mmCIF file of C-alpha atoms in Angstrom:
data_model
loop_
_atom_site.group_PDB
_atom_site.id
_atom_site.type_symbol
_atom_site.label_atom_id
_atom_site.label_comp_id
_atom_site.label_asym_id
_atom_site.label_seq_id
_atom_site.Cartn_x
_atom_site.Cartn_y
_atom_site.Cartn_z
ATOM 1 C CA MET A 1 88.728 92.737 126.417
ATOM 2 C CA ASN A 2 90.234 96.142 125.722
ATOM 3 C CA GLU A 3 92.313 98.181 128.243
ATOM 4 C CA GLN A 4 89.140 100.354 129.532
ATOM 5 C CA VAL A 5 87.167 97.035 130.550
ATOM 6 C CA LEU A 6 89.920 95.617 132.223
ATOM 7 C CA HIS A 7 90.553 98.895 133.999
ATOM 8 C CA LYS A 8 86.968 99.087 135.006
ATOM 9 C CA LEU A 9 87.355 95.327 136.352
ATOM 10 C CA LYS A 10 90.451 96.241 138.568
ATOM 11 C CA VAL A 11 88.328 98.885 140.216
ATOM 12 C CA LEU A 12 85.369 96.818 140.812
ATOM 13 C CA ALA A 13 86.889 93.751 141.958
ATOM 14 C CA GLU A 14 88.779 95.660 144.601
ATOM 15 C CA SER A 15 85.402 97.290 145.833
ATOM 16 C CA ALA A 16 84.224 93.676 145.891
ATOM 17 C CA LYS A 17 86.625 91.844 148.238
ATOM 18 C CA TYR A 18 85.121 92.828 151.600
ATOM 19 C CA ASP A 19 81.915 90.738 150.839
ATOM 20 C CA VAL A 20 82.538 87.286 151.888
ATOM 21 C CA SER A 21 79.261 85.814 151.314
ATOM 22 C CA CYS A 22 79.839 83.743 148.122
ATOM 23 C CA SER A 23 80.195 79.986 147.898
ATOM 24 C CA SER A 24 79.555 78.005 145.210
ATOM 25 C CA SER A 25 78.305 74.625 147.438
ATOM 26 C CA GLY A 26 74.747 73.356 147.097
ATOM 27 C CA THR A 27 73.694 73.168 143.705
ATOM 28 C CA VAL A 28 74.273 71.223 140.562
ATOM 29 C CA ARG A 29 73.495 72.443 136.845
ATOM 30 C CA ARG A 30 73.934 69.932 134.045
ATOM 31 C CA ASN A 31 75.578 71.072 130.812
ATOM 32 C CA SER A 32 72.499 70.840 127.390
ATOM 33 C CA SER A 33 73.279 70.312 124.207
ATOM 34 C CA GLY A 34 74.564 73.521 122.628
ATOM 35 C CA GLY A 35 75.243 75.385 126.308
ATOM 36 C CA VAL A 36 78.421 76.272 127.742
ATOM 37 C CA GLY A 37 79.944 74.763 130.806
ATOM 38 C CA ASN A 38 78.063 73.382 134.125
ATOM 39 C CA THR A 39 78.411 72.862 137.701
ATOM 40 C CA VAL A 40 79.325 69.927 138.898
ATOM 41 C CA GLY A 41 78.369 68.680 142.307
ATOM 42 C CA GLY A 42 78.034 72.054 143.507
ATOM 43 C CA TRP A 43 81.871 72.737 143.727
ATOM 44 C CA GLY A 44 84.146 74.899 141.547
ATOM 45 C CA ILE A 45 87.218 74.018 140.047
ATOM 46 C CA CYS A 46 89.743 76.415 141.446
ATOM 47 C CA HIS A 47 91.633 78.123 138.275
ATOM 48 C CA SER A 48 92.606 81.743 139.559
ATOM 49 C CA PHE A 49 94.324 83.268 142.381
ATOM 50 C CA ALA A 50 93.790 86.095 144.828
ATOM 51 C CA GLU A 51 96.522 88.580 145.651
ATOM 52 C CA ASP A 52 96.676 86.707 149.107
ATOM 53 C CA GLY A 53 97.010 83.252 147.886
ATOM 54 C CA ARG A 54 93.776 81.957 148.257
ATOM 55 C CA CYS A 55 92.447 79.506 145.288
ATOM 56 C CA ILE A 56 88.961 81.206 143.813
ATOM 57 C CA SER A 57 86.874 79.698 141.202
ATOM 58 C CA LEU A 58 83.908 82.767 140.705
ATOM 59 C CA LEU A 59 84.865 86.012 139.022
ATOM 60 C CA LYS A 60 83.740 88.263 142.059
ATOM 61 C CA VAL A 61 83.008 91.711 141.020
ATOM 62 C CA MET A 62 80.631 94.720 141.471
ATOM 63 C CA LEU A 63 78.604 95.854 138.321
ATOM 64 C CA THR A 64 79.048 99.390 140.081
ATOM 65 C CA ASN A 65 80.939 100.805 143.217
ATOM 66 C CA TYR A 66 78.638 104.118 142.573
ATOM 67 C CA CYS A 67 76.057 103.971 145.371
ATOM 68 C CA ILE A 68 73.571 106.514 146.556
ATOM 69 C CA TYR A 69 73.630 105.612 150.302
ATOM 70 C CA ASP A 70 76.346 106.778 153.240
ATOM 71 C CA CYS A 71 76.794 103.820 155.311
ATOM 72 C CA ALA A 72 79.399 104.514 157.711
ATOM 73 C CA TYR A 73 81.235 101.041 157.515
ATOM 74 C CA CYS A 74 81.476 100.774 153.587
ATOM 75 C CA ILE A 75 84.498 101.650 151.169
ATOM 76 C CA ASN A 76 81.721 102.456 148.539
ATOM 77 C CA ARG A 77 79.629 105.104 150.607
ATOM 78 C CA ILE A 78 78.683 108.088 148.627
ATOM 79 C CA SER A 79 81.189 110.386 150.760
ATOM 80 C CA ASN A 80 84.176 108.606 150.030
ATOM 81 C CA ASP A 81 86.694 109.894 147.358
ATOM 82 C CA ILE A 82 87.918 106.587 145.664
ATOM 83 C CA PRO A 83 87.866 105.353 142.183
ATOM 84 C CA ARG A 84 84.651 104.858 140.345
ATOM 85 C CA ALA A 85 83.523 102.211 137.794
ATOM 86 C CA THR A 86 80.462 101.045 135.948
ATOM 87 C CA LEU A 87 80.318 97.895 133.684
ATOM 88 C CA SER A 88 77.607 97.760 131.077
ATOM 89 C CA VAL A 89 75.150 94.788 131.123
ATOM 90 C CA SER A 90 77.005 93.554 127.832
ATOM 91 C CA GLU A 91 80.325 94.383 129.093
ATOM 92 C CA LEU A 92 80.056 92.226 132.195
ATOM 93 C CA VAL A 93 78.455 89.330 130.279
ATOM 94 C CA GLU A 94 81.046 89.302 127.692
ATOM 95 C CA LEU A 95 83.840 89.544 130.610
ATOM 96 C CA THR A 96 82.126 86.470 132.311
ATOM 97 C CA MET A 97 82.082 84.353 129.283
ATOM 98 C CA GLU A 98 85.574 85.473 128.226
ATOM 99 C CA PHE A 99 87.232 84.426 131.499
ATOM 100 C CA TYR A 100 85.032 81.047 131.405
ATOM 101 C CA ARG A 101 86.686 80.463 127.970
ATOM 102 C CA ARG A 102 89.857 80.961 129.199
ATOM 103 C CA ASN A 103 89.282 78.840 131.839
ATOM 104 C CA TYR A 104 89.891 81.135 134.497
ATOM 105 C CA ILE A 105 86.674 80.778 136.759
ATOM 106 C CA GLU A 106 84.118 78.418 137.331
ATOM 107 C CA GLY A 107 81.193 80.865 137.786
ATOM 108 C CA LEU A 108 80.065 84.632 138.599
ATOM 109 C CA PHE A 109 79.667 86.364 141.958
ATOM 110 C CA LEU A 110 77.823 89.507 141.229
ATOM 111 C CA SER A 111 76.832 92.520 143.702
ATOM 112 C CA SER A 112 76.463 96.275 143.053
ATOM 113 C CA GLY A 113 75.967 99.528 144.860
ATOM 114 C CA VAL A 114 72.673 101.210 144.547
ATOM 115 C CA VAL A 115 72.436 103.703 141.979
ATOM 116 C CA ARG A 116 69.059 105.955 141.347
ATOM 117 C CA ASN A 117 67.037 103.103 143.355
ATOM 118 C CA PRO A 118 66.846 99.540 144.343
ATOM 119 C CA ASP A 119 64.699 98.679 141.539
ATOM 120 C CA TYR A 120 66.825 100.189 138.898
ATOM 121 C CA THR A 121 69.899 98.208 140.099
ATOM 122 C CA MET A 122 68.590 94.882 140.822
ATOM 123 C CA GLU A 123 66.836 95.045 137.148
ATOM 124 C CA ARG A 124 70.536 95.292 135.649
ATOM 125 C CA LEU A 125 71.563 92.684 137.811
ATOM 126 C CA VAL A 126 68.587 90.292 136.587
ATOM 127 C CA ARG A 127 69.702 91.294 132.976
ATOM 128 C CA VAL A 128 73.058 89.988 133.329
ATOM 129 C CA ALA A 129 72.002 86.579 134.824
ATOM 130 C CA LYS A 130 69.533 86.312 132.358
ATOM 131 C CA ASP A 131 71.592 87.095 129.289
ATOM 132 C CA LEU A 132 73.943 84.675 130.599
ATOM 133 C CA ARG A 133 71.602 82.004 130.779
ATOM 134 C CA THR A 134 69.349 82.419 127.588
ATOM 135 C CA ILE A 135 71.228 84.187 124.712
ATOM 136 C CA HIS A 136 74.935 82.353 125.679
ATOM 137 C CA ARG A 137 73.382 79.243 127.134
ATOM 138 C CA PHE A 138 75.869 79.618 130.217
ATOM 139 C CA ASN A 139 75.468 76.676 132.936
ATOM 140 C CA GLY A 140 78.009 77.703 135.359
ATOM 141 C CA TYR A 141 77.291 78.732 138.745
ATOM 142 C CA ILE A 142 75.710 82.380 139.502
ATOM 143 C CA HIS A 143 75.246 83.943 142.626
ATOM 144 C CA LEU A 144 73.768 87.367 142.842
ATOM 145 C CA LYS A 145 73.346 89.654 145.792
ATOM 146 C CA SER A 146 69.766 90.842 145.822
ATOM 147 C CA ILE A 147 69.256 94.651 146.465
ATOM 148 C CA PRO A 148 67.717 95.441 149.718
ATOM 149 C CA GLY A 149 64.498 97.283 149.023
ATOM 150 C CA ALA A 150 64.084 95.699 145.414
ATOM 151 C CA SER A 151 60.510 94.789 144.170
ATOM 152 C CA ARG A 152 58.804 90.902 144.801
ATOM 153 C CA GLU A 153 58.879 90.828 140.591
ATOM 154 C CA LEU A 154 62.397 91.412 140.163
ATOM 155 C CA VAL A 155 63.579 89.060 143.029
ATOM 156 C CA ARG A 156 61.107 86.303 141.564
ATOM 157 C CA GLU A 157 62.960 86.543 138.322
ATOM 158 C CA ALA A 158 66.244 86.777 139.708
ATOM 159 C CA GLY A 159 65.631 83.374 141.441
ATOM 160 C CA LEU A 160 64.687 81.890 137.783
ATOM 161 C CA TYR A 161 68.303 82.932 136.393
ATOM 162 C CA ALA A 162 70.968 82.502 139.693
ATOM 163 C CA ASP A 163 71.752 79.482 141.638
ATOM 164 C CA ARG A 164 72.032 81.463 144.955
ATOM 165 C CA LEU A 165 70.580 84.935 146.068
ATOM 166 C CA SER A 166 71.698 86.490 148.933
ATOM 167 C CA VAL A 167 71.103 89.940 150.658
ATOM 168 C CA ASN A 168 73.277 91.360 153.527
ATOM 169 C CA LEU A 169 72.171 92.003 157.289
ATOM 170 C CA GLU A 170 75.277 93.386 157.787
ATOM 171 C CA ILE A 171 74.405 95.022 161.296
ATOM 172 C CA PRO A 172 72.335 92.320 163.328
ATOM 173 C CA THR A 173 70.295 94.921 165.399
ATOM 174 C CA GLU A 174 67.969 97.657 164.008
ATOM 175 C CA ALA A 175 68.870 100.458 166.227
ATOM 176 C CA ASN A 176 72.667 100.187 165.456
ATOM 177 C CA LEU A 177 71.814 99.639 161.789
ATOM 178 C CA LYS A 178 70.069 103.142 161.796
ATOM 179 C CA MET A 179 72.981 104.614 163.574
ATOM 180 C CA LEU A 180 75.752 103.391 160.727
ATOM 181 C CA ALA A 181 73.485 103.546 157.753
ATOM 182 C CA PRO A 182 70.340 105.819 158.330
ATOM 183 C CA GLU A 183 68.920 105.450 154.858
ATOM 184 C CA LYS A 184 68.791 101.752 155.613
ATOM 185 C CA ASP A 185 66.356 99.266 158.038
ATOM 186 C CA HIS A 186 65.882 95.934 158.850
ATOM 187 C CA ARG A 187 62.819 95.730 156.910
ATOM 188 C CA SER A 188 64.195 96.445 153.347
ATOM 189 C CA VAL A 189 66.691 93.326 154.067
ATOM 190 C CA TYR A 190 64.079 91.042 155.331
ATOM 191 C CA LEU A 191 61.417 91.407 152.669
ATOM 192 C CA PRO A 192 63.817 90.473 150.021
ATOM 193 C CA MET A 193 64.661 87.465 152.368
ATOM 194 C CA ARG A 194 60.670 86.378 152.534
ATOM 195 C CA TYR A 195 60.512 86.741 148.514
ATOM 196 C CA ILE A 196 63.341 84.167 148.074
ATOM 197 C CA ARG A 197 61.971 82.071 150.372
ATOM 198 C CA GLU A 198 58.405 81.750 149.200
ATOM 199 C CA GLY A 199 59.547 81.514 145.492
ATOM 200 C CA ALA A 200 61.757 78.703 146.768
ATOM 201 C CA LEU A 201 59.142 76.850 148.428
ATOM 202 C CA GLU A 202 56.386 77.488 145.504
ATOM 203 C CA SER A 203 59.071 76.101 142.881
ATOM 204 C CA ALA A 204 59.515 72.987 144.888
ATOM 205 C CA GLU A 205 56.094 72.438 145.218
ATOM 206 C CA GLU A 206 55.587 73.255 141.342
ATOM 207 C CA ARG A 207 58.143 70.718 140.902
ATOM 208 C CA LYS A 208 56.504 67.806 142.602
ATOM 209 C CA HIS A 209 53.884 67.799 139.867
ATOM 210 C CA HIS A 210 55.593 69.128 136.871
ATOM 211 C CA ARG A 211 59.007 67.618 136.719
ATOM 212 C CA HIS A 212 60.644 70.084 134.614
ATOM 213 C CA ALA A 213 59.226 73.009 136.279
ATOM 214 C CA PRO A 214 62.083 75.978 136.559
ATOM 215 C CA ARG A 215 63.908 75.625 139.338
ATOM 216 C CA PHE A 216 64.057 78.944 142.096
ATOM 217 C CA ALA A 217 67.787 79.662 143.462
ATOM 218 C CA PRO A 218 68.488 75.823 143.937
ATOM 219 C CA ALA A 219 71.419 76.272 146.449
ATOM 220 C CA GLY A 220 69.071 79.091 148.867
ATOM 221 C CA GLN A 221 70.305 81.875 150.063
ATOM 222 C CA SER A 222 72.702 83.555 152.382
ATOM 223 C CA THR A 223 73.489 86.520 154.207
ATOM 224 C CA GLN A 224 76.309 88.289 155.989
ATOM 225 C CA MET A 225 76.900 90.280 159.109
ATOM 226 C CA ILE A 226 79.476 92.241 160.022
ATOM 227 C CA VAL A 227 81.480 91.810 163.426
ATOM 228 C CA GLY A 228 83.005 94.304 165.646
ATOM 229 C CA ALA A 229 81.464 97.248 163.752
ATOM 230 C CA THR A 230 78.851 97.698 166.521
ATOM 231 C CA SER A 231 78.456 96.732 170.131
ATOM 232 C CA GLU A 232 76.453 93.510 169.700
ATOM 233 C CA SER A 233 77.760 90.400 171.818
ATOM 234 C CA ASP A 234 78.266 87.127 169.976
ATOM 235 C CA ARG A 235 74.722 85.985 171.565
ATOM 236 C CA ASP A 236 73.048 89.013 169.741
ATOM 237 C CA ILE A 237 74.590 88.124 166.620
ATOM 238 C CA LEU A 238 74.090 83.880 166.925
ATOM 239 C CA LYS A 239 70.662 84.634 168.128
ATOM 240 C CA VAL A 240 69.847 86.493 164.571
ATOM 241 C CA SER A 241 71.695 83.521 162.998
ATOM 242 C CA SER A 242 69.902 80.846 164.994
ATOM 243 C CA ALA A 243 66.263 82.766 163.845
ATOM 244 C CA LEU A 244 67.632 82.653 160.034
ATOM 245 C CA TYR A 245 68.281 79.099 160.335
ATOM 246 C CA ALA A 246 64.832 78.250 161.359
ATOM 247 C CA GLN A 247 63.701 79.415 157.621
ATOM 248 C CA PRO A 248 64.125 76.536 154.890
ATOM 249 C CA THR A 249 65.937 78.004 152.331
ATOM 250 C CA MET A 250 68.838 79.778 154.441
ATOM 251 C CA LYS A 251 71.718 77.781 153.706
ATOM 252 C CA ARG A 252 74.660 80.055 155.181
ATOM 253 C CA VAL A 253 75.562 83.191 157.495
ATOM 254 C CA TYR A 254 78.482 84.367 156.770
ATOM 255 C CA TYR A 255 80.470 86.775 159.481
ATOM 256 C CA SER A 256 83.141 89.257 158.376
ATOM 257 C CA GLY A 257 85.502 90.750 160.556
ATOM 258 C CA TYR A 258 85.116 94.435 160.572
ATOM 259 C CA ILE A 259 87.972 96.151 158.649
ATOM 260 C CA SER A 260 88.959 100.165 159.484
ATOM 261 C CA VAL A 261 88.111 101.242 155.991
ATOM 262 C CA ASN A 262 86.680 104.792 157.052
ATOM 263 C CA THR A 263 88.954 105.649 160.159
ATOM 264 C CA TYR A 264 87.524 109.331 159.672
ATOM 265 C CA ASP A 265 84.212 108.188 160.715
ATOM 266 C CA LYS A 266 83.869 108.975 164.797
ATOM 267 C CA ARG A 267 80.782 106.392 164.923
ATOM 268 C CA LEU A 268 83.006 103.259 164.073
ATOM 269 C CA PRO A 269 85.867 101.551 166.507
ATOM 270 C CA ALA A 270 89.307 102.370 165.838
ATOM 271 C CA LEU A 271 90.643 98.827 165.456
ATOM 272 C CA LYS A 272 94.096 98.404 164.462
ATOM 273 C CA GLN A 273 93.117 94.911 162.846
ATOM 274 C CA PRO A 274 90.213 92.801 162.234
ATOM 275 C CA PRO A 275 88.877 90.815 165.029
ATOM 276 C CA LEU A 276 89.528 87.624 163.051
ATOM 277 C CA VAL A 277 89.966 85.127 165.960
ATOM 278 C CA ARG A 278 86.376 86.443 167.105
ATOM 279 C CA GLU A 279 84.842 85.869 163.769
ATOM 280 C CA ASN A 280 86.414 82.374 163.389
ATOM 281 C CA ARG A 281 84.642 81.497 166.890
ATOM 282 C CA LEU A 282 81.456 82.607 165.369
ATOM 283 C CA TYR A 283 81.806 80.396 162.533
ATOM 284 C CA GLN A 284 82.940 77.471 164.771
ATOM 285 C CA ALA A 285 79.790 78.549 166.977
ATOM 286 C CA ASP A 286 77.661 78.335 163.657
ATOM 287 C CA TRP A 287 78.448 75.122 162.721
ATOM 288 C CA LEU A 288 77.308 73.526 166.223
ATOM 289 C CA LEU A 289 73.949 74.905 165.660
ATOM 290 C CA ARG A 290 73.629 73.743 162.194
ATOM 291 C CA PHE A 291 75.276 70.116 162.517
ATOM 292 C CA TYR A 292 75.943 69.341 166.304
ATOM 293 C CA GLN A 293 72.217 70.212 167.537
ATOM 294 C CA PHE A 294 73.688 72.737 170.110
ATOM 295 C CA ARG A 295 71.250 75.820 171.100
ATOM 296 C CA VAL A 296 72.767 79.415 171.520
ATOM 297 C CA ASP A 297 71.670 79.375 175.191
ATOM 298 C CA GLU A 298 74.321 76.488 175.693
ATOM 299 C CA LEU A 299 77.206 78.420 174.041
ATOM 300 C CA VAL A 300 76.697 81.822 175.284
ATOM 301 C CA ASP A 301 73.865 83.133 177.772
ATOM 302 C CA GLU A 302 73.557 86.201 179.788
ATOM 303 C CA ALA A 303 76.195 85.329 182.543
ATOM 304 C CA SER A 304 78.855 85.189 179.522
ATOM 305 C CA PRO A 305 77.452 86.775 176.054
ATOM 306 C CA ASP A 306 80.979 86.152 174.169
ATOM 307 C CA LEU A 307 82.744 83.315 172.880
ATOM 308 C CA ASP A 308 85.797 82.149 174.699
ATOM 309 C CA LEU A 309 88.798 83.365 172.222
ATOM 310 C CA GLU A 310 91.140 81.062 174.050
ATOM 311 C CA VAL A 311 89.557 77.702 172.767
ATOM 312 C CA ASP A 312 86.840 76.759 170.388
ATOM 313 C CA PRO A 313 83.126 76.617 171.413
ATOM 314 C CA LYS A 314 82.526 73.323 171.814
ATOM 315 C CA LEU A 315 85.835 72.583 174.330
ATOM 316 C CA ALA A 316 84.487 75.438 176.118
ATOM 317 C CA TRP A 317 81.100 74.113 176.803
ATOM 318 C CA ALA A 318 82.557 70.677 177.629
ATOM 319 C CA LEU A 319 84.977 72.530 180.484
ATOM 320 C CA LYS A 320 81.864 74.343 181.816
ATOM 321 C CA HIS A 321 79.897 71.099 181.980
ATOM 322 C CA PRO A 322 82.443 68.160 183.410
ATOM 323 C CA GLU A 323 78.931 66.394 184.874
ATOM 324 C CA PHE A 324 78.325 65.152 181.539
ATOM 325 C CA PHE A 325 81.603 63.468 180.728
ATOM 326 C CA PRO A 326 83.365 60.906 180.429
ATOM 327 C CA VAL A 327 81.630 59.598 177.633
ATOM 328 C CA ASN A 328 81.576 55.653 177.192
ATOM 329 C CA ILE A 329 82.396 55.127 173.285
ATOM 330 C CA TYR A 330 80.339 51.965 173.444
ATOM 331 C CA THR A 331 76.982 52.847 175.008
ATOM 332 C CA ALA A 332 76.636 56.786 173.979
ATOM 333 C CA ASP A 333 74.468 57.709 171.510
ATOM 334 C CA TYR A 334 74.974 59.548 168.326
ATOM 335 C CA GLU A 335 73.678 62.624 169.858
ATOM 336 C CA THR A 336 76.073 62.573 172.550
ATOM 337 C CA LEU A 337 79.019 61.753 170.479
ATOM 338 C CA LEU A 338 78.396 64.818 169.073
ATOM 339 C CA ARG A 339 79.339 66.782 172.072
ATOM 340 C CA VAL A 340 82.430 65.259 172.732
ATOM 341 C CA PRO A 341 85.291 67.813 171.665
ATOM 342 C CA GLY A 342 87.678 66.459 169.115
ATOM 343 C CA ILE A 343 84.794 64.259 167.752
ATOM 344 C CA GLY A 344 82.753 65.273 164.478
ATOM 345 C CA VAL A 345 80.188 64.586 162.556
ATOM 346 C CA ARG A 346 81.839 62.213 160.142
ATOM 347 C CA SER A 347 83.867 60.280 163.212
ATOM 348 C CA ALA A 348 80.360 60.048 165.273
ATOM 349 C CA LYS A 349 78.763 58.272 162.779
ATOM 350 C CA MET A 350 81.898 55.897 162.148
ATOM 351 C CA ILE A 351 82.083 55.101 165.708
ATOM 352 C CA VAL A 352 78.223 54.053 165.968
ATOM 353 C CA MET A 353 78.880 51.840 162.742
ATOM 354 C CA SER A 354 82.386 50.446 164.079
ATOM 355 C CA ARG A 355 81.400 49.253 167.593
ATOM 356 C CA ARG A 356 78.928 46.846 166.343
ATOM 357 C CA PHE A 357 81.818 44.877 164.644
ATOM 358 C CA SER A 358 85.013 45.334 166.705
ATOM 359 C CA ARG A 359 86.346 46.913 169.873
ATOM 360 C CA ILE A 360 87.604 50.332 169.544
ATOM 361 C CA GLY A 361 90.723 51.709 171.146
ATOM 362 C CA PHE A 362 92.371 55.091 170.856
ATOM 363 C CA TYR A 363 94.541 54.225 167.812
ATOM 364 C CA GLU A 364 90.861 53.169 165.917
ATOM 365 C CA LEU A 365 89.317 56.400 166.828
ATOM 366 C CA LYS A 366 92.230 58.315 165.732
ATOM 367 C CA LYS A 367 92.009 56.417 162.368
ATOM 368 C CA MET A 368 88.582 57.462 162.033
ATOM 369 C CA GLY A 369 89.377 61.080 162.142
ATOM 370 C CA ALA A 370 89.011 61.966 166.020
ATOM 371 C CA VAL A 371 91.207 64.508 167.464
ATOM 372 C CA MET A 372 92.703 62.604 170.388
ATOM 373 C CA LYS A 373 94.494 65.645 172.006
ATOM 374 C CA LYS A 374 91.372 66.969 172.764
ATOM 375 C CA ALA A 375 88.874 63.688 173.374
ATOM 376 C CA ARG A 376 91.378 61.694 175.432
ATOM 377 C CA TYR A 377 90.454 63.533 178.696
ATOM 378 C CA PHE A 378 86.364 63.375 177.943
ATOM 379 C CA ILE A 379 85.964 59.486 177.196
ATOM 380 C CA THR A 380 86.319 56.166 177.905
ATOM 381 C CA CYS A 381 86.960 53.331 175.657
ATOM 382 C CA ASN A 382 88.792 50.075 175.299
ATOM 383 C CA GLU A 383 91.624 51.732 176.687
ATOM 384 C CA LEU A 384 91.324 53.233 179.825
ATOM 385 C CA PRO A 385 92.625 56.705 180.101
ATOM 386 C CA ASP A 386 95.538 58.033 182.172
ATOM 387 C CA LYS A 387 93.365 60.714 183.403
ATOM 388 C CA THR A 388 89.917 62.484 182.349
ATOM 389 C CA ILE A 389 88.473 65.945 182.952
ATOM 390 C CA HIS A 390 87.494 64.904 186.412
ATOM 391 C CA GLU A 391 91.161 64.166 187.692
ATOM 392 C CA LEU A 392 92.416 66.630 186.132
ATOM 393 C CA THR A 393 89.679 69.362 186.692
ATOM 394 C CA PRO A 394 88.641 71.668 183.727
ATOM 395 C CA LEU A 395 91.237 74.244 185.007
ATOM 396 C CA GLY A 396 93.834 71.683 184.506
ATOM 397 C CA VAL A 397 92.515 70.402 180.941
ATOM 398 C CA ARG A 398 92.281 74.045 179.870
ATOM 399 C CA LYS A 399 96.067 74.767 180.835
ATOM 400 C CA LEU A 400 96.676 71.303 178.729
ATOM 401 C CA LEU A 401 95.022 72.332 175.522
ATOM 402 C CA VAL A 402 95.316 75.956 175.318
ATOM 403 C CA PRO A 403 98.406 76.813 173.271
ATOM 404 C CA LYS A 404 101.376 78.446 175.364
ATOM 405 C CA PRO A 405 102.327 81.788 173.836
ATOM 406 C CA LYS A 406 105.700 81.726 171.695
ATOM 407 C CA LYS A 407 108.474 83.934 173.231
ATOM 408 C CA ARG A 408 108.974 86.573 170.808
ATOM 409 C CA THR A 409 113.281 86.681 169.611
ATOM 410 C CA ASP A 410 114.859 89.603 168.088
ATOM 411 C CA ASP A 411 116.091 88.536 164.664
ATOM 412 C CA ARG A 412 118.742 91.513 164.896
ATOM 413 C CA GLN A 413 120.497 89.214 167.767
ATOM 414 C CA LEU A 414 123.029 86.526 167.076
ATOM 415 C CA THR A 415 122.367 83.176 168.493
ATOM 416 C CA LEU A 416 124.546 80.244 169.306
ATOM 417 C CA ASN A 417 124.017 76.933 168.407
ATOM 418 C CA PHE A 418 125.943 74.368 170.687
ATOM 419 C CA ASP A 419 124.679 71.276 169.196
ATOM 420 C CA PHE A 420 127.872 69.643 167.993
ATOM 421 C CA ASP A 421 126.598 66.475 166.916
#
């Protein structure tokens, strides 16, 4: 690796850091005779660390940060005066193999700015994945970003070499997308999503009849939405997510708090810092939709279109529906247990299995992983609780569970310690 390639890597890795939709979960790719690497259980081995201390396993890089589009929210927009770089296909392939041989990474997350046209860019991305798989026999994890507007043939070919494909939706509504990115529309995003879905379903059907038929994007697809750049409410965002999850191949929707990288653009809000708490609440609500059998209208409605930033969405729902509680641990079914704040999927399954053989109290629930700080106000079990939500009222429970703000102290002032012991 020469100095020029390393300089390009530094520029392109910096440009790729705003894309959060990367995950090495959901696929298994075994090594073969003469091959290099594997993907075991879908979980990456963390070898490398980002500047902020996060442990990462994927080489997260862009093929190029040149782009023909002028999207207001993007650092790589054509009108920005930033360092630009482009890696050739051979340079990126060699870079990936060198990093893997040195045990720095477990796989590759590859995106790109759009140069010339979507098909030209997509063709180069496919060549990288194809060369890694066919020439270098690389069996590690590969996540490719499909370019909006790319042809069906190129998306289908990409799915034969990549473990996961993703197309970023970015802005939930068409009107706001047009306002911030006039060259784009939702049709150019949803079409590649449909191509990925069709390819995966056809591959699954073919493998029923032919055991060794090639797998198409075995880890499915994902997408990303920016939070806080436009006026959409949490209800608008979650309704889009719910519709996407109704598709069989959509595995994850990522939420990225808007970072003010183009402060000069008056179409964008002037945020001092990203809305990280709102981003976290959306991820929690997303989890409830996927694994806890909640519906969007139960979490947010027309009267309250945004999630409560003080408490998590499950606790917020419980405080609005005290009539549902307290839940009897011994008689409640699995779906009812999932509605109890502090009880997760694993805890609910263990409760259902264990209560047939032994009595369950607070200590046993805690050993099963239940967060009793929350759950104690919403359940009855072998040990009767001191007070439930009905005695304390929802407002009282909220006051007990909402963390009190810490008092700020001036570090410049001297403090006296009277602890003579």
